[in-house]
Amino acid sequence: MHILATEGLTKRFPTVTALDQLTVTVGTGVTGLVGANGAGKSTLIKILLGLLPASSGTAKVLDLDVATRGADIRRLVGYMPEHECLPPDVSATEFVVHLARMSGLPRTAARERAADVLRHVGLAEERYRSIGGYSTGMKQRVKLAQALVHDPKLIFLDEPTNGLDPRGRDEMLALIRRIGTEFGISVLVTSHLLGELERICDHVIVIDAGRLLRSSAITEFTQATRTVTVEVDEGTEPLAARLTELGQKVSPHGRLLLVEVSGPGTYDAIRDAAVDLDLCLIRLEQGRHRIEDVFREETAHV
Amino acid sequence: MSEIYDIGYRHYDGPRLGGGHATRALAVHSLRAIFGLGRTARSKIMPFALATIMLVPAVVSIAAMALIQQRAMTYSGYAVIMQAIVAIFLASQAPTVVAPDLRFRVLPLYLSRPITVTSYVAAKVAAMTAALFLLLAVPLVLMYAGELLIDLDGPPQTKEFLGALSMSLVLAVLLATFGLALASLTPRRGLGVASVIAVYLLSTASVPIIYSALEMSGYHSAASWAWLMNPFWLVDAVQVWLFDTPSHAEGAYPGGPLPAVIVVALIGVAVAVLAARYRKAASR
C-alpha cells in the first residue's frame, strides 16, 4: 500500500520552480527524502499537508487527495517543522497537551497521550519546566512529541537532526527508527546528510532542484559492488604490483587497495600474494556502495 | 518497592473530534491566557488589577444607593467613563493573544492540524471579545443586582441595563477586532502594546482638537462628528440612537443610524486586516 503518491507534481513560485514534475510513491516504513538545501523538500511537505496548493499535478496522502481532503489528512498526519516553533514561557507538558487538543483529542486523552509521548521521546522531569530553558536536543524532542501526540498514521520530519551534537543525533536517529518499526508509524524524514538516512531508512528518495533523481529501496543503494577492499600493514605497493602481475585490476585508494572481483580466483590471488610477500593482512572486505557515491554519480550524469 | 515497566508504544483509538472542538478549545485556552490563568502569578497581576478597578464605580454606586438613596453611576455611561481602563486592558492583553504564536512561529503547528486559518483567527477574536465583554458586563450586572436588592423608589432601570449590556458586546467586538488586528501586525509584544495604546490616545486626543477647530470655524453641526473618532463615544452614539439614552460626551452626537454603520464598517476593516495578515503568515 502506498502511504503517499505524487503524479507530475509541480510548484512554481514567482521567481523559482520549487518542484518540477515530481512523480514518486512512498510505502510504509521509514523513507528518507534527500536533497541539498533549496531542493524542494520543505515545499513538498507543505503541499502534502494541504497547506500549499500545487501549480499542477496531483498528490495523495493515505489515499486522500491533498487538494480536496487536506483537513482529513491533517487529522491523521504529524508534522515536525525544520524551524524553531516553541513558545519559551510554557512547559513541554502544557504545550504538548494543548496541541493534542488542537488535533481533536478530548481533554483527558490529550493529557494521557502527552505524558506517554514525552516519555517515549525521553523527556523526564524537565517536561514540567518552561521550554525557554531547554537545550537544542530537548527542544527537538518536544517538537517530535507534538508531531506524535495524536498517534498519526504518518509523520513528516523536516530536518530532525538539525543543530544536534553527534550524541543527540544518534539518539534522534534511533528514536526515528523506533517510530517506524516499533510504533508502526510511517515516517518521511528529510535530511541533507545522506549518511544519516542510510542508517535508518528502508527507502530513499533523492531530489535535486525539484526533480526526482532516484527513488529506491536502501538495499539497492547499498548493494554489494564488485570490488573487494584490501588492507595490509606495510607493503601496499609491492602487493599492488604483484596482484597486477597475476592479472587482477587494482586501484589504490589511500592506504587501501580496491581489487575488482573477476571470480573466486581473485580471493585466492590476494591470499597467495600476501603469503608470498610475507605481508600482514589486516582487512579483506566486500565493497559496498554508500548513498553518497550513488548521489555523486547521479548528479554527475544530470 | 515499585518498578517502572516499559509497556511500549500504545496506539490511540479513542475519539478524534473535529475542527469545531479544536476551535472551541483554542478560544478557551486564549481566554485563560488573557487573564493569566494557568500562567505565572505575574501575568495575572495586570488583568485582575484592571478588572478590579472596573468594579470600583459599581461598588461605590451600590454603596451610594444603599446609604443616600442616589445613583452615583449610570449603566449607559459606564463604558465611556471607564474607557481608559478598558483601553489599557486591550493594549496590555491583545498582544498576548496573537504575538507569541507569530513571534515563535507556532502557527504552522496549528495549521498542520484540523484547524484552519479562519477558525484560528475566529477563536482568537472570540476569546478577546469574551474577555472585554466580561470586563464591561460584570460591573453592570453587579450594579443591577445591587439595585434590585436595595429597592430604590421607582421601577428598576432594567431597559437601560439591558441596553448597556448589549452595547458592551458591540464595543467588545469592535475593540477586540481592532486591537488584535493592530497587535498582529508586529510579532513583538511590547510593540503591540505600544501601537494599540498609541492608536487609542491618538483617537482620543484628536477629538477635542477637531471638535474645537470645527466649532470655532462655525460648523456647529459638523463638530458633533468629531466625537465619533473615539471608539467609546462612537458606540455611545449608537446607544443614544438605539436606546434613547443621554449622550455621555460633552455635546450631542450626530443622530440617526450613521454611527452604527461606521461601527459595522470599522469591524469589517479590522477583520479584513486580520484575514490579510494571517493569510500572509500562513503562507510562510
GROMACS .gro file of C-alpha atoms in nm, chain B:
model
  284
  303MET     CA    1   0.922  -0.120   4.611
  304SER     CA    2   0.780  -0.025   4.279
  305GLU     CA    3   0.921  -0.071   3.935
  306ILE     CA    4   0.851   0.115   3.616
  307TYR     CA    5   0.776  -0.116   3.331
  308ASP     CA    6   0.826  -0.003   2.976
  309ILE     CA    7   0.493  -0.105   2.831
  310GLY     CA    8   0.598   0.008   2.485
  311TYR     CA    9   0.412   0.234   2.249
  312ARG     CA   10   0.034   0.237   2.283
  313HIS     CA   11  -0.185   0.344   1.994
  314TYR     CA   12  -0.472   0.586   2.048
  315ASP     CA   13  -0.808   0.457   1.933
  316GLY     CA   14  -1.032   0.697   2.122
  317PRO     CA   15  -1.243   0.968   1.959
  318ARG     CA   16  -1.094   1.228   1.726
  319LEU     CA   17  -1.313   1.533   1.743
  320GLY     CA   18  -1.335   1.777   1.457
  321GLY     CA   19  -1.215   2.127   1.386
  322GLY     CA   20  -1.507   2.277   1.580
  323HIS     CA   21  -1.391   2.114   1.901
  324ALA     CA   22  -1.034   2.231   1.842
  325THR     CA   23  -1.152   2.587   1.771
  326ARG     CA   24  -1.353   2.599   2.094
  327ALA     CA   25  -1.059   2.456   2.290
  328LEU     CA   26  -0.833   2.723   2.137
  329ALA     CA   27  -1.079   3.001   2.228
  330VAL     CA   28  -1.099   2.883   2.590
  331HIS     CA   29  -0.720   2.843   2.602
  332SER     CA   30  -0.675   3.200   2.471
  333LEU     CA   31  -0.934   3.341   2.713
  334ARG     CA   32  -0.750   3.179   3.002
  335ALA     CA   33  -0.425   3.324   2.872
  336ILE     CA   34  -0.573   3.677   2.861
  337PHE     CA   35  -0.648   3.658   3.234
  338GLY     CA   36  -0.318   3.479   3.303
  339LEU     CA   37  -0.491   3.162   3.427
  340GLY     CA   38  -0.258   2.865   3.421
  341ARG     CA   39   0.033   3.107   3.385
  342THR     CA   40   0.269   3.263   3.638
  343ALA     CA   41   0.135   3.492   3.913
  344ARG     CA   42   0.300   3.786   3.738
  345SER     CA   43   0.085   3.752   3.429
  346LYS     CA   44  -0.231   3.760   3.643
  347ILE     CA   45  -0.149   4.097   3.804
  348MET     CA   46  -0.235   4.326   3.514
  349PRO     CA   47  -0.570   4.176   3.400
  350PHE     CA   48  -0.702   4.123   3.751
  351ALA     CA   49  -0.591   4.466   3.874
  352LEU     CA   50  -0.770   4.632   3.581
  353ALA     CA   51  -1.081   4.415   3.629
  354THR     CA   52  -1.086   4.514   3.997
  355ILE     CA   53  -1.060   4.885   3.910
  356MET     CA   54  -1.354   4.836   3.672
  357LEU     CA   55  -1.563   4.717   3.968
  358VAL     CA   56  -1.490   5.018   4.190
  359PRO     CA   57  -1.759   5.254   4.045
  360ALA     CA   58  -2.016   4.975   4.068
  361VAL     CA   59  -1.934   4.917   4.435
  362VAL     CA   60  -1.939   5.291   4.506
  363SER     CA   61  -2.272   5.319   4.327
  364ILE     CA   62  -2.422   5.034   4.530
  365ALA     CA   63  -2.299   5.200   4.848
  366ALA     CA   64  -2.449   5.533   4.740
  367MET     CA   65  -2.781   5.367   4.661
  368ALA     CA   66  -2.786   5.194   4.998
  369LEU     CA   67  -2.676   5.490   5.210
  370ILE     CA   68  -2.805   5.806   5.042
  371GLN     CA   69  -3.064   5.654   4.806
  372GLN     CA   70  -2.893   5.802   4.499
  373ARG     CA   71  -2.738   5.664   4.183
  374ALA     CA   72  -2.371   5.750   4.157
  375MET     CA   73  -2.327   5.586   3.816
  376THR     CA   74  -2.546   5.518   3.512
  377TYR     CA   75  -2.544   5.189   3.323
  378SER     CA   76  -2.526   5.360   2.986
  379GLY     CA   77  -2.228   5.577   3.078
  380TYR     CA   78  -2.014   5.309   3.243
  381ALA     CA   79  -1.800   5.221   2.940
  382VAL     CA   80  -1.737   5.583   2.841
  383ILE     CA   81  -1.637   5.687   3.192
  384MET     CA   82  -1.411   5.384   3.241
  385GLN     CA   83  -1.271   5.392   2.886
  386ALA     CA   84  -0.907   5.446   2.985
  387ILE     CA   85  -0.910   5.126   3.192
  388VAL     CA   86  -1.071   4.928   2.909
  389ALA     CA   87  -0.818   5.068   2.661
  390ILE     CA   88  -0.524   4.975   2.885
  391PHE     CA   89  -0.668   4.624   2.926
  392LEU     CA   90  -0.699   4.590   2.549
  393ALA     CA   91  -0.348   4.722   2.486
  394SER     CA   92  -0.183   4.505   2.750
  395GLN     CA   93  -0.368   4.180   2.675
  396ALA     CA   94  -0.437   4.180   2.299
  397PRO     CA   95  -0.070   4.115   2.213
  398THR     CA   96  -0.057   3.814   2.449
  399VAL     CA   97  -0.329   3.654   2.238
  400VAL     CA   98  -0.163   3.685   1.898
  401ALA     CA   99   0.204   3.784   1.928
  402PRO     CA  100   0.368   3.468   2.071
  403ASP     CA  101   0.230   3.237   1.801
  404LEU     CA  102   0.366   3.470   1.533
  405ARG     CA  103   0.694   3.552   1.703
  406PHE     CA  104   0.787   3.195   1.794
  407ARG     CA  105   0.638   3.055   1.472
  408VAL     CA  106   0.392   2.824   1.645
  409LEU     CA  107   0.131   2.897   1.379
  410PRO     CA  108   0.250   2.617   1.142
  411LEU     CA  109   0.187   2.365   1.421
  412TYR     CA  110  -0.176   2.477   1.439
  413LEU     CA  111  -0.220   2.480   1.064
  414SER     CA  112  -0.080   2.127   1.026
  415ARG     CA  113  -0.378   2.016   1.237
  416PRO     CA  114  -0.751   2.015   1.160
  417ILE     CA  115  -0.763   2.388   1.244
  418THR     CA  116  -0.781   2.637   0.953
  419VAL     CA  117  -0.651   2.993   0.946
  420THR     CA  118  -1.008   3.121   0.958
  421SER     CA  119  -1.103   2.917   1.264
  422TYR     CA  120  -0.774   3.012   1.431
  423VAL     CA  121  -0.846   3.385   1.388
  424ALA     CA  122  -1.213   3.334   1.485
  425ALA     CA  123  -1.109   3.163   1.809
  426LYS     CA  124  -0.869   3.446   1.893
  427VAL     CA  125  -1.130   3.716   1.822
  428ALA     CA  126  -1.392   3.525   2.023
  429ALA     CA  127  -1.155   3.497   2.320
  430MET     CA  128  -1.063   3.868   2.318
  431THR     CA  129  -1.430   3.966   2.274
  432ALA     CA  130  -1.535   3.747   2.565
  433ALA     CA  131  -1.262   3.893   2.786
  434LEU     CA  132  -1.362   4.253   2.707
  435PHE     CA  133  -1.730   4.171   2.748
  436LEU     CA  134  -1.663   4.019   3.092
  437LEU     CA  135  -1.461   4.327   3.186
  438LEU     CA  136  -1.751   4.558   3.088
  439ALA     CA  137  -2.051   4.344   3.182
  440VAL     CA  138  -1.955   4.211   3.527
  441PRO     CA  139  -1.969   4.560   3.691
  442LEU     CA  140  -2.303   4.630   3.518
  443VAL     CA  141  -2.452   4.302   3.641
  444LEU     CA  142  -2.315   4.366   3.990
  445MET     CA  143  -2.467   4.715   3.993
  446TYR     CA  144  -2.803   4.586   3.867
  447ALA     CA  145  -2.808   4.312   4.131
  448GLY     CA  146  -2.736   4.580   4.391
  449GLU     CA  147  -3.017   4.797   4.259
  450LEU     CA  148  -3.266   4.509   4.280
  451LEU     CA  149  -3.163   4.426   4.635
  452ILE     CA  150  -3.167   4.783   4.762
  453ASP     CA  151  -3.505   4.854   4.602
  454LEU     CA  152  -3.489   5.230   4.531
  455ASP     CA  153  -3.801   5.439   4.473
  456GLY     CA  154  -3.945   5.387   4.130
  457PRO     CA  155  -3.901   5.088   3.898
  458PRO     CA  156  -3.552   4.941   3.835
  459GLN     CA  157  -3.379   5.070   3.521
  460THR     CA  158  -3.395   4.733   3.350
  461LYS     CA  159  -3.418   4.873   2.997
  462GLU     CA  160  -3.108   5.089   3.038
  463PHE     CA  161  -2.921   4.799   3.197
  464LEU     CA  162  -3.003   4.560   2.914
  465GLY     CA  163  -2.921   4.829   2.657
  466ALA     CA  164  -2.583   4.892   2.820
  467LEU     CA  165  -2.519   4.519   2.835
  468SER     CA  166  -2.584   4.473   2.462
  469MET     CA  167  -2.374   4.780   2.376
  470SER     CA  168  -2.092   4.626   2.586
  471LEU     CA  169  -2.095   4.334   2.345
  472VAL     CA  170  -2.082   4.565   2.042
  473LEU     CA  171  -1.796   4.759   2.199
  474ALA     CA  172  -1.617   4.436   2.287
  475VAL     CA  173  -1.636   4.312   1.926
  476LEU     CA  174  -1.515   4.647   1.788
  477LEU     CA  175  -1.225   4.673   2.033
  478ALA     CA  176  -1.127   4.305   2.005
  479THR     CA  177  -1.108   4.301   1.624
  480PHE     CA  178  -0.922   4.632   1.611
  481GLY     CA  179  -0.690   4.552   1.898
  482LEU     CA  180  -0.597   4.210   1.758
  483ALA     CA  181  -0.551   4.348   1.405
  484LEU     CA  182  -0.309   4.610   1.538
  485ALA     CA  183  -0.131   4.365   1.768
  486SER     CA  184  -0.094   4.103   1.494
  487LEU     CA  185   0.097   4.345   1.271
  488THR     CA  186   0.402   4.315   1.493
  489PRO     CA  187   0.528   3.987   1.640
  490ARG     CA  188   0.684   4.175   1.930
  491ARG     CA  189   0.462   4.203   2.235
  492GLY     CA  190   0.596   4.536   2.357
  493LEU     CA  191   0.545   4.699   2.019
  494GLY     CA  192   0.194   4.558   2.008
  495VAL     CA  193   0.110   4.713   2.345
  496ALA     CA  194   0.256   5.045   2.234
  497SER     CA  195   0.077   5.051   1.899
  498VAL     CA  196  -0.267   4.974   2.048
  499ILE     CA  197  -0.230   5.237   2.319
  500ALA     CA  198  -0.092   5.489   2.067
  501VAL     CA  199  -0.391   5.446   1.837
  502TYR     CA  200  -0.629   5.487   2.132
  503LEU     CA  201  -0.453   5.802   2.257
  504LEU     CA  202  -0.442   5.945   1.905
  505SER     CA  203  -0.814   5.884   1.853
  506THR     CA  204  -0.897   6.035   2.192
  507ALA     CA  205  -0.665   6.333   2.162
  508SER     CA  206  -0.785   6.420   1.813
  509VAL     CA  207  -1.147   6.455   1.932
  510PRO     CA  208  -1.116   6.790   2.118
  511ILE     CA  209  -0.879   6.929   1.855
  512ILE     CA  210  -1.111   6.856   1.564
  513TYR     CA  211  -1.415   6.949   1.771
  514SER     CA  212  -1.288   7.291   1.875
  515ALA     CA  213  -1.143   7.363   1.531
  516LEU     CA  214  -1.479   7.298   1.366
  517GLU     CA  215  -1.672   7.472   1.644
  518MET     CA  216  -1.462   7.789   1.614
  519SER     CA  217  -1.495   7.792   1.238
  520GLY     CA  218  -1.871   7.794   1.287
  521TYR     CA  219  -1.950   7.442   1.165
  522HIS     CA  220  -2.154   7.354   1.474
  523SER     CA  221  -2.332   7.055   1.330
  524ALA     CA  222  -2.016   6.915   1.169
  525ALA     CA  223  -1.833   6.945   1.502
  526SER     CA  224  -2.053   6.678   1.658
  527TRP     CA  225  -1.898   6.425   1.418
  528ALA     CA  226  -1.565   6.469   1.592
  529TRP     CA  227  -1.689   6.255   1.883
  530LEU     CA  228  -1.709   5.954   1.658
  531MET     CA  229  -1.329   5.947   1.624
  532ASN     CA  230  -1.309   5.766   1.958
  533PRO     CA  231  -1.449   5.409   1.971
  534PHE     CA  232  -1.613   5.452   2.312
  535TRP     CA  233  -1.804   5.766   2.212
  536LEU     CA  234  -1.880   5.608   1.876
  537VAL     CA  235  -2.053   5.313   2.044
  538ASP     CA  236  -2.220   5.554   2.290
  539ALA     CA  237  -2.365   5.735   1.987
  540VAL     CA  238  -2.510   5.405   1.866
  541GLN     CA  239  -2.657   5.354   2.215
  542VAL     CA  240  -2.818   5.700   2.204
  543TRP     CA  241  -2.975   5.613   1.869
  544LEU     CA  242  -3.093   5.263   1.972
  545PHE     CA  243  -3.194   5.307   2.336
  546ASP     CA  244  -3.260   5.680   2.360
  547THR     CA  245  -3.009   5.728   2.643
  548PRO     CA  246  -2.848   6.067   2.716
  549SER     CA  247  -2.516   6.142   2.548
  550HIS     CA  248  -2.209   6.084   2.762
  551ALA     CA  249  -1.995   6.321   2.558
  552GLU     CA  250  -1.986   6.697   2.628
  553GLY     CA  251  -2.210   6.765   2.331
  554ALA     CA  252  -2.471   6.590   2.123
  555TYR     CA  253  -2.380   6.319   1.872
  556PRO     CA  254  -2.492   6.325   1.513
  557GLY     CA  255  -2.821   6.140   1.524
  558GLY     CA  256  -2.951   5.864   1.303
  559PRO     CA  257  -2.809   5.524   1.213
  560LEU     CA  258  -2.479   5.653   1.069
  561PRO     CA  259  -2.268   5.582   1.382
  562ALA     CA  260  -2.396   5.224   1.371
  563VAL     CA  261  -2.295   5.199   1.006
  564ILE     CA  262  -1.948   5.328   1.095
  565VAL     CA  263  -1.916   5.066   1.372
  566VAL     CA  264  -2.004   4.786   1.132
  567ALA     CA  265  -1.767   4.924   0.868
  568LEU     CA  266  -1.480   4.952   1.119
  569ILE     CA  267  -1.533   4.592   1.238
  570GLY     CA  268  -1.528   4.488   0.872
  571VAL     CA  269  -1.200   4.671   0.812
  572ALA     CA  270  -1.039   4.517   1.120
  573VAL     CA  271  -1.149   4.165   1.019
  574ALA     CA  272  -1.013   4.224   0.667
  575VAL     CA  273  -0.677   4.334   0.810
  576LEU     CA  274  -0.667   4.025   1.033
  577ALA     CA  275  -0.754   3.799   0.740
  578ALA     CA  276  -0.484   3.953   0.519
  579ARG     CA  277  -0.226   3.939   0.798
  580TYR     CA  278  -0.289   3.574   0.872
  581ARG     CA  279  -0.313   3.468   0.511
  582LYS     CA  280   0.038   3.606   0.471
  583ALA     CA  281   0.162   3.447   0.794
  584ALA     CA  282   0.016   3.109   0.693
  585SER     CA  283   0.189   3.106   0.356
  586ARG     CA  284   0.534   3.148   0.509
   0.00000   0.00000   0.00000
